[in-house]
Amino acid sequence: MKVTLKDIARECGVSLGTASLAINNRPGINEETRRRVISIAEKNGYQPSMNARTLTTKESNLIGLLVPNLTNLVYATLVQGIEVAFRKIGYRMIIATTGNNEEYEKSMIEQFVSFRVAGVIMYPSIARIQNPHYLDILKKNGIPLLFLAGYYPDIEAPHCMSDIYRGIIELTSHMYYQGYRQFIYIGGCRDIVSNQMKIKGISECLLNYDMQFCDADYVELVQSDFHNAYEATVGLIASGRKFDAVITADAYTGFGVYNALVDNGYSVPQDVGVAHMDNLIERGICIIHMTCLEQNLAKIIEESVDMLMHMINNNEVSNIELETKLIVGESTLRES
Amino acid sequence: MKVTLKDIARECGVSLGTASLAINNRPGINEETRRRVISIAEKNGYQPSMNARTLTTKESNLIGLLVPNLTNLVYATLVQGIEVAFRKIGYRMIIATTGNNEEYEKSMIEQFVSFRVAGVIMYPSIARIQNPHYLDILKKNGIPLLFLAGYYPDIEAPHCMSDIYRGIIELTSHMYYQGYRQFIYIGGCRDIVSNQMKIKGISECLLNYDMQFCDADYVELVQSDFHNAYEATVGLIASGRKFDAVITADAYTGFGVYNALVDNGYSVPQDVGVAHMDNLIERGICIIHMTCLEQNLAKIIEESVDMLMHMINNNEVSNIELETKLIVGESTLRES
DNA sequence: TTGTAAGCGTTATCAA
DNA sequence: TTGATAACGCTTACAA
C-alpha cells in the first residue's frame, strides 16, 4: 500500500540509484530524467521513508522535546517556540509530555533513543525523582541532552534557564519595601531545582532585613494549580497563621490564593500582597493586575535551540541563566 | 556510538536472532539466555531502533497529530488528552503545529507519511486553502485521516466535532430572550467550516424571530485574539455601527471585545451582551464571568481516538457531532 | 533452543 | 549519466 522508491523507479524505467539521485536533487543526473522521476513520484504521492533513510544515513534530523504537559501556557509557549525554531533550520521534533510521571519520563526518553534523535531538550519536572540515571541511556547512545528551565543536580548536562534566584530577590525586596513582612511561598514540590532557587532567594533576601524564611513558610502543593492553591490558602487562614505576603509558583496558583483571600474578607494588596511567577495571562482578562516575575521565554527558546545545535555539532557549551523582569501590578502596591 | 542489537549479541556470544527473541520477550528461548541478553542490553543502554523495526515489521505504532498551535488552550487540551489516550493503548504520537500556514500543513502531512504513521488526526485550520488535495497523499499511502473539530469540505474523511450549529442556536436564543436584537459575530476566517456553522446557526435562529444576520454582521479578524478583537470593536464603535450583542470565536477574543466596550463607556451586559465559544479560563481569574458555549473536549478526545483506531483496523466509522453546553454568565444577564 | 539468511526502503560506492 | 550491489539494524522463517 505504501509507495516506495522501487515503485517509482520501476514506473520510470530507471534504477533505484538513479531514482534516489533524482528525488534528492543530487548532481550527476540527466535533467530530463530527474524531471520525469520527480513528476512520477508526485503523481503517486511518494514520500521517502524516514525509517529507511535514517537507517542508512544515520542522521535523523529529529529533536526530542519533553515537557511536563501542554496545558500550562509556559510549557506550551516554550514548545511552540522551540518547534518553530528547529523547523527553520531543517529539524523536526518529537514532542512528548511526562505528566510529571517518572515512568512516563523514562519511557519517553527511551522512545527518543529508539528514534535515534539527534538531541534531546527536557524540562525536568519530576518531584522526588527516584533515580534520574535512566537519563544515562542518552549518553550511552551519544545523544546530547539539554535541560530547559531547570536541571537534575545528579545529571551532568548543561541547562538553559532563568536566573530565578536573582529575580526572586528583586521581587522579595519590592514587597519588603511595600511593607510586607511575613512571607509565604506556595508552589509545587520543594525538591525541584527551580523551587530551591526561589527558597534560597527569598530567605537570603529576608536575611538582609533580619527576617527569617523558615521551612514552614513553604507551602507545598501536590499540584500547583488554582484549586489546590485556593484550598491551601483557606487552610492557612483557618489555622490562624499570620502572613501578609504570598509568592506563588505560577499565575493560576496566584489567582487561587487571591480568590481565597478575597472570599475570606481580606483585601489585596492592603492586608496581603500577592505575586506570582510568569506573565502569560492577558491582563485585560484578569480580575486584578498581579505583580509577577516575567521570564524571557523568547530568549530561553532562542538560546536553548542554539545550545543544543552546538552540542549536536560537538561544540562545548556553558550553562545559561537569563535575567527575569519584575512587573509590578496592583496586587502588591499598597496605597501609602 | 549508537548501541545496536549486534553489539549486544556479540557481547553475549549469541546470534542476532536469539538476541532479538530475548529482547522482544518471545517464546522459544532459554530463560537463562534471555536474562543474560536483557541484562547486558540494559547495562549498555540498548534501545531497539524504531527505524529498523518499522522497516521490517511495517508497523509503526505512531500517530500523527496536527493542530494550528499549542498556545491556545483548546488545542493544547485536545493534544494532551489525545496523547495520553493513545499512549494508554500502546501508540506514540508525533505532534506538530501548522501555525495556520498552508505550507507548513502540507509539509507536516508529508512528514507523517515519511514516518509511516498508522493514522493522522488533524485540526483543519487553514482559512482560504488553495488546494487541500495535498491530503490525498495520505490516501495514496493507505494512511487513515480523521478531522478533529472541523473538516475540509472537499476532502473525503470522517470528522469528530461539536455540534456547533445547535449550540450557537441555543446561545442566540438565550441572548434574544435577554432582549438583545442586533448581533455581531467576531472571529477568524469565515471560510472555515466551524465558522460557517456558526453563521448558519445565528442567522437561522434570528430568522425565527424575523431578524436578519447579514454579511456585514460577521467581523472577520486576520487572527482571532485579544488585541485584534479589541481594535475591531473600537473600530465598530467609531464607525457608529449599532449593535447590542456580540458573539466571539473564543475567550480571548471575547475579552478583547469586553475591554474595548468598557473602555469606551459601554456597560456589559446592560448596553451590550457578550458571549464566546469555549470555557477554559478559570473563572476566578476573570474580570467578568462570561456567557459561553462549552465544548465537551473530553468526549471529543475519547471519540476521536476511538474513531481513528477503528479506521486503522479497517472498520467503518461515521461522523460524530457532540452536544455543546450553554454556560450563562454575567455578560449576557440583564437585570430585568 | 539456537544460528543463518532474506528482506524491509533507503543511500553510497563503484563499475559500466 | 546510469545501474548493480552492499550496508544500515532489525524481525522472522527456516534450518540445524
Coordinates of N, CA, C and O in Angstrom, one line a residue, chain A residues 252-313:
Chain A
Y252 N -1.8 30.8 37.8 CA -3.1 30.1 38.3 C -3.0 29.9 39.8 O -4.0 30.2 40.5
T253 N -1.9 29.5 40.3 CA -1.8 29.4 41.7 C -2.0 30.8 42.4 O -2.7 30.9 43.4
G254 N -1.4 31.8 41.8 CA -1.6 33.1 42.4 C -3.0 33.5 42.5 O -3.5 34.1 43.5
F255 N -3.8 33.3 41.4 CA -5.2 33.7 41.4 C -6.0 32.8 42.4 O -7.0 33.2 42.9
G256 N -5.6 31.6 42.6 CA -6.2 30.7 43.6 C -6.1 31.4 45.0 O -7.1 31.5 45.7
V257 N -4.9 31.8 45.3 CA -4.6 32.5 46.5 C -5.5 33.8 46.6 O -6.1 34.0 47.6
Y258 N -5.4 34.5 45.6 CA -6.2 35.8 45.6 C -7.6 35.6 45.9 O -8.2 36.3 46.7
N259 N -8.2 34.6 45.2 CA -9.7 34.4 45.4 C -10.0 33.9 46.8 O -10.9 34.3 47.4
A260 N -9.1 33.1 47.4 CA -9.3 32.6 48.7 C -9.3 33.7 49.7 O -10.1 33.8 50.6
L261 N -8.3 34.6 49.5 CA -8.2 35.8 50.4 C -9.4 36.6 50.3 O -10.0 37.0 51.4
V262 N -9.8 37.0 49.1 CA -10.9 37.9 49.0 C -12.2 37.2 49.5 O -13.0 37.9 50.2
D263 N -12.4 36.0 49.2 CA -13.6 35.3 49.7 C -13.6 35.2 51.2 O -14.7 35.0 51.8
N264 N -12.5 35.4 51.8 CA -12.4 35.3 53.3 C -12.3 36.7 53.9 O -11.9 36.8 55.1
G265 N -12.6 37.7 53.2 CA -12.7 39.0 53.7 C -11.3 39.8 53.8 O -11.3 40.9 54.3
Y266 N -10.3 39.3 53.2 CA -9.1 40.0 53.2 C -9.0 40.9 51.9 O -9.6 40.6 50.9
S267 N -8.3 42.0 52.1 CA -8.2 42.8 50.9 C -6.7 42.7 50.3 O -5.8 42.6 51.1
V268 N -6.7 42.6 49.0 CA -5.4 42.6 48.4 C -5.3 43.9 47.6 O -6.2 44.2 46.8
P269 N -4.2 44.7 47.8 CA -3.0 44.4 48.4 C -2.9 44.9 49.9 O -1.9 44.8 50.5
Q270 N -4.0 45.5 50.4 CA -3.9 46.1 51.7 C -3.5 45.1 52.8 O -2.5 45.3 53.5
D271 N -4.3 44.1 53.0 CA -4.0 43.1 54.0 C -2.9 42.2 53.6 O -2.0 41.9 54.4
V272 N -3.0 41.7 52.4 CA -2.0 40.7 52.0 C -1.5 41.1 50.5 O -2.3 41.5 49.7
G273 N -0.2 41.0 50.3 CA 0.3 41.2 48.9 C 0.4 39.8 48.3 O 0.8 38.9 48.9
V274 N 0.1 39.8 47.0 CA 0.3 38.5 46.2 C 1.1 38.8 44.9 O 0.8 39.8 44.2
A275 N 2.0 37.9 44.7 CA 2.8 38.0 43.4 C 3.0 36.6 42.9 O 3.0 35.6 43.7
H276 N 3.2 36.4 41.6 CA 3.4 35.1 41.1 C 4.5 35.1 40.0 O 5.0 36.1 39.5
M277 N 5.0 33.9 39.7 CA 6.0 33.7 38.6 C 5.3 33.8 37.3 O 4.1 33.4 37.2
D278 N 6.0 34.2 36.3 CA 5.5 34.2 34.9 C 4.4 35.2 34.6 O 3.6 35.6 35.5
N279 N 4.3 35.6 33.4 CA 3.4 36.7 33.0 C 2.8 36.3 31.6 O 3.2 36.8 30.6
L280 N 1.8 35.5 31.7 CA 1.4 35.0 30.4 C -0.1 35.2 30.1 O -0.6 35.0 29.1
I281 N -0.8 35.6 31.2 CA -2.3 35.7 31.0 C -2.6 37.2 30.6 O -2.1 38.1 31.3
E282 N -3.2 37.3 29.5 CA -3.6 38.7 29.0 C -4.2 39.5 30.2 O -5.1 39.0 30.9
R283 N -3.6 40.6 30.4 CA -4.1 41.4 31.6 C -5.6 41.8 31.5 O -6.2 41.9 32.5
G284 N -6.0 42.1 30.3 CA -7.4 42.5 30.1 C -8.4 41.5 30.6 O -9.6 41.7 30.7
I285 N -7.9 40.2 30.7 CA -8.8 39.2 31.1 C -9.0 39.1 32.7 O -10.0 38.7 33.2
C286 N -7.9 39.6 33.3 CA -7.8 39.3 34.8 C -8.5 40.3 35.7 O -8.6 41.5 35.4
I287 N -9.0 39.7 36.7 CA -9.7 40.4 37.8 C -8.9 41.4 38.5 O -9.3 42.4 39.0
I288 N -7.6 41.2 38.5 CA -6.6 42.1 39.1 C -5.3 42.0 38.4 O -4.9 40.9 37.9
H289 N -4.6 43.1 38.3 CA -3.3 43.1 37.7 C -2.3 42.7 38.7 O -2.0 43.4 39.7
M290 N -1.8 41.5 38.6 CA -0.9 40.9 39.6 C 0.5 41.3 39.4 O 1.0 41.3 38.2
T291 N 1.2 41.5 40.4 CA 2.7 41.6 40.3 C 3.3 40.3 40.0 O 2.8 39.2 40.5
C292 N 4.2 40.3 39.1 CA 4.8 39.0 38.7 C 6.2 39.1 38.2 O 6.7 40.2 37.9
L293 N 6.8 38.0 38.1 CA 8.2 37.9 37.7 C 8.2 37.2 36.3 O 7.9 36.1 36.2
E294 N 8.5 38.0 35.3 CA 8.4 37.6 33.9 C 9.7 36.9 33.5 O 10.8 37.5 33.6
Q295 N 9.6 35.7 32.9 CA 10.8 35.1 32.3 C 10.9 35.5 30.9 O 9.8 35.7 30.2
N296 N 12.0 35.6 30.4 CA 12.2 35.9 29.0 C 12.2 34.6 28.1 O 13.2 34.1 27.7
L297 N 11.0 34.2 27.9 CA 10.8 32.9 27.3 C 11.4 32.9 25.8 O 12.0 31.9 25.4
A298 N 11.2 34.0 25.2 CA 11.7 34.1 23.8 C 13.2 33.9 23.8 O 13.7 33.2 22.9
K299 N 13.9 34.5 24.7 CA 15.3 34.3 24.8 C 15.7 32.9 25.2 O 16.6 32.3 24.7
I300 N 14.9 32.3 26.1 CA 15.2 30.9 26.5 C 15.1 30.0 25.3 O 15.9 29.1 25.1
I301 N 14.1 30.3 24.5 CA 13.8 29.5 23.3 C 15.1 29.6 22.4 O 15.6 28.6 22.0
E302 N 15.4 30.8 22.1 CA 16.5 31.1 21.2 C 17.8 30.5 21.7 O 18.5 29.7 20.9
E303 N 18.1 30.7 22.9 CA 19.4 30.2 23.5 C 19.4 28.7 23.5 O 20.4 28.0 23.3
S304 N 18.3 28.1 23.9 CA 18.3 26.6 24.1 C 18.5 25.9 22.7 O 19.2 24.9 22.6
V305 N 17.8 26.5 21.7 CA 18.0 25.9 20.4 C 19.4 26.0 20.0 O 20.0 25.0 19.4
D306 N 19.9 27.2 20.2 CA 21.3 27.4 19.8 C 22.3 26.5 20.6 O 23.2 25.9 20.0
M307 N 22.1 26.3 21.9 CA 22.9 25.4 22.7 C 22.9 24.0 22.2 O 23.9 23.4 22.0
L308 N 21.6 23.5 21.9 CA 21.5 22.1 21.5 C 22.2 21.9 20.2 O 22.9 20.9 20.0
M309 N 22.1 22.9 19.3 CA 22.8 22.7 18.0 C 24.3 22.7 18.2 O 25.0 21.9 17.5
H310 N 24.8 23.5 19.1 CA 26.2 23.4 19.4 C 26.6 22.0 19.9 O 27.6 21.5 19.4
M311 N 25.8 21.5 20.7 CA 26.1 20.2 21.3 C 26.0 19.1 20.2 O 26.9 18.2 20.2
I312 N 25.1 19.2 19.4 CA 24.9 18.3 18.3 C 26.2 18.3 17.4 O 26.7 17.3 16.9
N313 N 26.7 19.5 17.2 CA 27.9 19.7 16.4 C 29.2 19.5 17.2 O 30.3 19.9 16.8

